CSV table of C-alpha atoms in Angstrom, one decimal:
chain,number,residue,atom,x,y,z
A,221,GLU,CA,-5.8,2.8,-18.0
A,222,PRO,CA,-4.4,-0.5,-17.0
A,223,GLU,CA,-5.2,-1.7,-13.5
A,224,VAL,CA,-4.7,-4.5,-11.1
A,225,THR,CA,-7.9,-6.6,-10.7
A,226,GLN,CA,-8.7,-8.7,-7.6
A,227,THR,CA,-11.4,-11.2,-7.2
A,228,PRO,CA,-13.6,-11.7,-5.3
A,229,SER,CA,-14.1,-8.4,-3.6
A,230,HIS,CA,-15.4,-10.0,-0.5
A,231,GLN,CA,-15.1,-13.6,0.6
A,232,VAL,CA,-16.5,-15.3,3.7
A,233,THR,CA,-15.1,-18.6,4.8
A,234,GLN,CA,-15.3,-20.9,7.7
A,235,MET,CA,-12.3,-21.4,10.0
A,236,GLY,CA,-10.1,-24.2,8.8
A,237,GLN,CA,-11.1,-23.9,5.2
A,238,GLU,CA,-8.7,-23.1,2.4
A,239,VAL,CA,-9.1,-19.9,0.4
A,240,ILE,CA,-7.6,-18.7,-2.8
A,241,LEU,CA,-7.5,-15.0,-3.5
A,242,ARG,CA,-7.0,-14.1,-7.1
A,243,CYS,CA,-5.3,-11.2,-8.8
A,244,VAL,CA,-4.6,-10.2,-12.4
A,245,PRO,CA,-1.6,-7.8,-12.4
A,246,ILE,CA,-1.0,-5.3,-15.1
A,247,SER,CA,0.1,-7.2,-18.2
A,248,ASN,CA,3.7,-6.0,-18.7
A,249,HIS,CA,4.6,-6.0,-15.0
A,250,LEU,CA,7.2,-8.4,-13.7
A,251,TYR,CA,7.0,-7.9,-9.9
A,252,PHE,CA,4.1,-9.0,-7.8
A,253,TYR,CA,3.2,-8.4,-4.2
A,254,TRP,CA,0.6,-9.3,-1.6
A,255,TYR,CA,-0.2,-7.0,1.4
A,256,ARG,CA,-2.6,-7.4,4.3
A,257,GLN,CA,-4.5,-4.9,6.2
A,258,ILE,CA,-6.3,-6.0,9.4
A,259,LEU,CA,-9.3,-3.7,10.0
A,260,GLY,CA,-8.2,-0.4,11.4
A,261,GLN,CA,-4.5,-1.1,11.1
A,262,LYS,CA,-1.8,-0.3,8.6
A,263,VAL,CA,-1.0,-2.1,5.4
A,264,GLU,CA,1.6,-4.8,5.9
A,265,PHE,CA,3.8,-6.5,3.4
A,266,LEU,CA,3.3,-10.2,3.0
A,267,VAL,CA,5.4,-11.4,0.0
A,268,SER,CA,7.0,-10.3,-3.2
A,269,PHE,CA,7.3,-12.5,-6.3
A,270,TYR,CA,9.6,-12.3,-9.3
A,271,ASN,CA,10.7,-14.6,-12.0
A,272,ASN,CA,8.4,-17.4,-10.7
A,273,GLU,CA,9.7,-17.4,-7.2
A,274,ILE,CA,9.4,-15.6,-3.9
A,275,SER,CA,11.9,-12.9,-3.6
A,276,GLU,CA,11.0,-11.8,-0.1
A,277,LYS,CA,8.5,-12.6,2.5
A,278,SER,CA,7.6,-11.2,5.9
A,279,GLU,CA,7.3,-13.1,9.2
A,280,ILE,CA,3.5,-13.0,8.7
A,281,PHE,CA,3.9,-15.2,5.6
A,282,ASP,CA,4.2,-18.5,7.3
A,283,ASP,CA,3.7,-22.1,6.1
A,284,GLN,CA,-0.1,-21.7,5.8
A,285,PHE,CA,0.4,-19.1,3.0
A,286,SER,CA,1.6,-19.8,-0.5
A,287,VAL,CA,1.6,-17.8,-3.8
A,288,GLU,CA,1.5,-19.0,-7.3
A,289,ARG,CA,1.4,-17.6,-10.8
A,290,PRO,CA,-0.4,-20.5,-12.5
A,291,ASP,CA,-0.5,-18.9,-15.9
A,292,GLY,CA,0.7,-15.8,-17.7
A,293,SER,CA,-1.9,-13.6,-16.2
A,294,ASN,CA,-3.1,-14.6,-12.7
A,295,PHE,CA,-1.3,-14.3,-9.4
A,296,THR,CA,-2.9,-16.1,-6.4
A,297,LEU,CA,-2.5,-16.1,-2.7
A,298,LYS,CA,-3.6,-19.4,-1.0
A,299,ILE,CA,-4.3,-19.6,2.7
A,300,ARG,CA,-4.3,-23.3,3.6
A,301,SER,CA,-6.3,-23.5,6.8
A,302,THR,CA,-7.8,-20.1,7.7
A,303,LYS,CA,-7.9,-18.8,11.2
A,304,LEU,CA,-10.1,-16.0,12.7
A,305,GLU,CA,-7.1,-13.7,12.7
A,306,ASP,CA,-6.7,-14.0,9.0
A,307,SER,CA,-9.7,-11.8,8.6
A,308,ALA,CA,-8.4,-8.8,6.8
A,309,MET,CA,-8.3,-6.9,3.5
A,310,TYR,CA,-5.7,-8.4,1.2
A,311,PHE,CA,-4.2,-6.2,-1.5
A,312,CYS,CA,-2.4,-7.4,-4.6
A,313,ALA,CA,0.1,-5.1,-6.3
A,314,SER,CA,2.4,-5.2,-9.3
A,315,SER,CA,5.2,-3.1,-10.7
A,316,GLN,CA,7.2,-3.1,-13.8
A,317,ARG,CA,10.5,-2.8,-12.0
A,318,GLY,CA,11.5,-3.9,-8.6
A,319,TYR,CA,11.1,-0.4,-7.2
A,320,GLY,CA,9.1,2.7,-7.9
A,321,GLU,CA,5.4,2.7,-8.1
A,322,ALA,CA,3.5,-0.4,-7.4
A,323,PHE,CA,0.0,-0.4,-8.6
A,324,PHE,CA,-2.5,-1.7,-6.0
A,325,GLY,CA,-5.7,-3.6,-6.7
A,326,GLN,CA,-9.0,-2.8,-5.0
A,327,GLY,CA,-8.5,-5.5,-2.4
A,328,THR,CA,-10.3,-8.6,-1.3
A,329,ARG,CA,-12.0,-8.4,2.1
A,330,LEU,CA,-11.6,-11.9,3.7
A,331,THR,CA,-13.9,-12.7,6.6
A,332,VAL,CA,-13.2,-15.9,8.6
A,333,VAL,CA,-16.1,-17.1,10.7
B,274,ALA,CA,15.5,-1.0,7.8
B,275,GLN,CA,12.9,1.2,6.3
B,276,LYS,CA,10.4,2.8,8.5
B,277,VAL,CA,7.6,5.3,8.0
B,278,THR,CA,6.1,7.4,10.9
B,279,GLN,CA,2.8,9.2,10.7
B,280,ALA,CA,2.6,10.7,14.1
B,281,GLN,CA,-0.9,12.1,13.7
B,282,THR,CA,-3.4,9.3,14.3
B,283,GLU,CA,-6.5,11.4,13.8
B,284,ILE,CA,-7.2,14.9,12.6
B,285,SER,CA,-10.5,16.6,12.5
B,286,VAL,CA,-11.1,19.9,10.7
B,287,VAL,CA,-14.0,21.9,9.5
B,288,GLU,CA,-14.7,22.2,5.8
B,289,LYS,CA,-12.6,24.8,4.0
B,290,GLU,CA,-9.8,24.6,6.5
B,291,ASP,CA,-6.3,23.7,5.3
B,292,VAL,CA,-4.8,20.6,6.8
B,293,THR,CA,-1.3,19.1,6.7
B,294,LEU,CA,-0.6,15.4,7.2
B,295,ASP,CA,2.9,14.7,8.4
B,296,CYS,CA,5.2,11.8,7.3
B,297,VAL,CA,8.7,11.1,8.4
B,298,TYR,CA,10.7,8.2,7.0
B,299,GLU,CA,13.9,6.3,7.6
B,300,THR,CA,16.0,4.5,5.0
B,301,ARG,CA,19.6,3.7,4.4
B,302,ASP,CA,19.2,3.7,0.6
B,303,THR,CA,20.1,6.7,-1.4
B,304,THR,CA,17.5,5.9,-4.0
B,305,TYR,CA,14.0,5.4,-2.8
B,306,TYR,CA,10.4,6.4,-3.5
B,307,LEU,CA,7.8,7.9,-1.4
B,308,PHE,CA,4.0,7.6,-1.8
B,309,TRP,CA,0.8,8.9,-0.5
B,310,TYR,CA,-2.4,6.8,-0.7
B,311,LYS,CA,-5.9,7.6,0.3
B,312,GLN,CA,-8.2,4.9,1.7
B,313,PRO,CA,-11.8,5.9,1.7
B,314,PRO,CA,-14.4,4.1,3.9
B,315,SER,CA,-15.0,1.6,1.0
B,316,GLY,CA,-11.5,0.3,1.6
B,317,GLU,CA,-9.6,0.5,-1.6
B,318,LEU,CA,-6.2,2.2,-1.8
B,319,VAL,CA,-6.2,5.2,-4.1
B,320,PHE,CA,-2.8,6.3,-5.3
B,321,LEU,CA,-2.2,10.0,-4.9
B,322,ILE,CA,1.5,10.7,-5.6
B,323,ARG,CA,4.9,9.2,-6.0
B,324,ARG,CA,8.2,11.1,-5.4
B,325,ASN,CA,11.7,9.8,-5.9
B,326,SER,CA,14.6,10.7,-3.7
B,327,PHE,CA,16.3,12.7,-6.3
B,328,ASP,CA,13.4,15.0,-6.9
B,329,GLU,CA,12.9,17.4,-4.1
B,330,GLN,CA,10.6,19.7,-6.0
B,331,ASN,CA,7.4,20.3,-4.3
B,332,GLU,CA,4.3,19.4,-6.2
B,333,ILE,CA,0.8,20.8,-6.4
B,334,SER,CA,-2.2,19.1,-7.8
B,335,GLY,CA,-5.4,21.0,-7.4
B,336,ARG,CA,-6.1,21.3,-3.7
B,337,TYR,CA,-3.3,18.9,-2.9
B,338,SER,CA,0.3,19.7,-2.4
B,339,TRP,CA,3.3,17.8,-1.1
B,340,ASN,CA,6.5,19.1,0.6
B,341,PHE,CA,9.5,16.8,0.3
B,342,GLN,CA,12.5,17.7,2.5
B,343,LYS,CA,15.4,15.2,2.4
B,344,SER,CA,17.2,17.2,5.2
B,345,THR,CA,14.5,16.3,7.6
B,346,SER,CA,13.4,13.0,6.0
B,347,SER,CA,9.9,14.3,5.7
B,348,PHE,CA,7.2,14.1,3.0
B,349,ASN,CA,4.2,16.1,4.2
B,350,PHE,CA,0.9,16.4,2.5
B,351,THR,CA,-1.3,19.4,2.6
B,352,ILE,CA,-5.0,19.7,1.6
B,353,THR,CA,-6.1,23.2,0.9
B,354,ALA,CA,-9.7,24.2,1.5
B,355,SER,CA,-10.7,20.8,2.7
B,356,GLN,CA,-14.0,19.2,1.7
B,357,VAL,CA,-16.1,16.5,3.3
B,358,VAL,CA,-15.1,14.1,0.5
B,359,ASP,CA,-11.5,14.3,1.7
B,360,SER,CA,-12.5,12.4,4.8
B,361,ALA,CA,-10.5,9.1,4.7
B,362,VAL,CA,-7.4,7.4,6.0
B,363,TYR,CA,-4.2,8.6,4.4
B,364,PHE,CA,-1.1,6.5,4.2
B,365,CYS,CA,2.4,7.5,3.5
B,366,ALA,CA,4.7,4.7,2.2
B,367,LEU,CA,8.3,4.2,1.3
B,368,SER,CA,9.8,1.8,-1.3
B,369,GLU,CA,13.6,1.3,-1.5
B,370,ALA,CA,15.2,0.9,-4.8
B,371,GLU,CA,18.5,-0.7,-3.7
B,372,THR,CA,17.1,-3.2,-1.2
B,373,ASN,CA,13.9,-5.0,-0.5
B,374,ALA,CA,12.9,-5.6,-4.1
B,375,GLY,CA,10.2,-2.9,-4.3
B,376,LYS,CA,8.5,-3.8,-1.0
B,377,SER,CA,6.5,-0.8,0.3
B,378,THR,CA,6.5,0.0,3.9
B,379,PHE,CA,3.4,1.9,5.1
B,380,GLY,CA,3.0,4.3,8.0
B,381,ASP,CA,0.2,3.7,10.4
B,382,GLY,CA,-2.1,6.1,8.6
B,383,THR,CA,-3.8,9.3,9.6
B,384,THR,CA,-7.6,9.4,9.8
B,385,LEU,CA,-8.8,12.7,8.5
B,386,THR,CA,-12.3,13.8,9.3
B,387,VAL,CA,-13.7,16.9,7.5
B,388,LYS,CA,-16.9,18.2,9.1
B,389,PRO,CA,-19.3,20.3,7.2
């Protein structure tokens, strides 16, 4: 069964460093998303991406965040200068259409120290 | 704006008891999708069910069942004969078809603890 794959599963980084979280969406999907879950809290929408551009972003998705689809298969989330409060689980998701079921990856746990 | 409310923060039951997790949603769209996800201690999100707004039929899958009531904007989830392995955080989520480009809005989650 096709699935969304995220790497790495856990990343530890020093405050101020740049990190790139990687995702391989399901191959025939056209819509891509990043979500964040701070430990013990709910899953929050960060950004949606379609046709090589951001279609929507939340207030959390400020200038330190960026997304890219560098090739036909990967979808990345870059955090330019990490802060302690960026520590969270980051989920990538994809869907074939812009609604309906989005398939979530297993998540990347980011720890900023 | 879309909103999902899971009023029960934590529920604790003893194995073999039935338990219902409540979910109430708000949306202006007439076409939307509702989901339940399970998040075990390992942290991944496990998809359980999707229901679209035009299908109010209740669904049963093994020990799991879902009751969708548009009249009360609720999509409740019942686990029958609960087991210790059901212990997890359960999230209800809403995705609107007409606005918001497929963005999912999650409830705060309900932590279910099933004791042996």
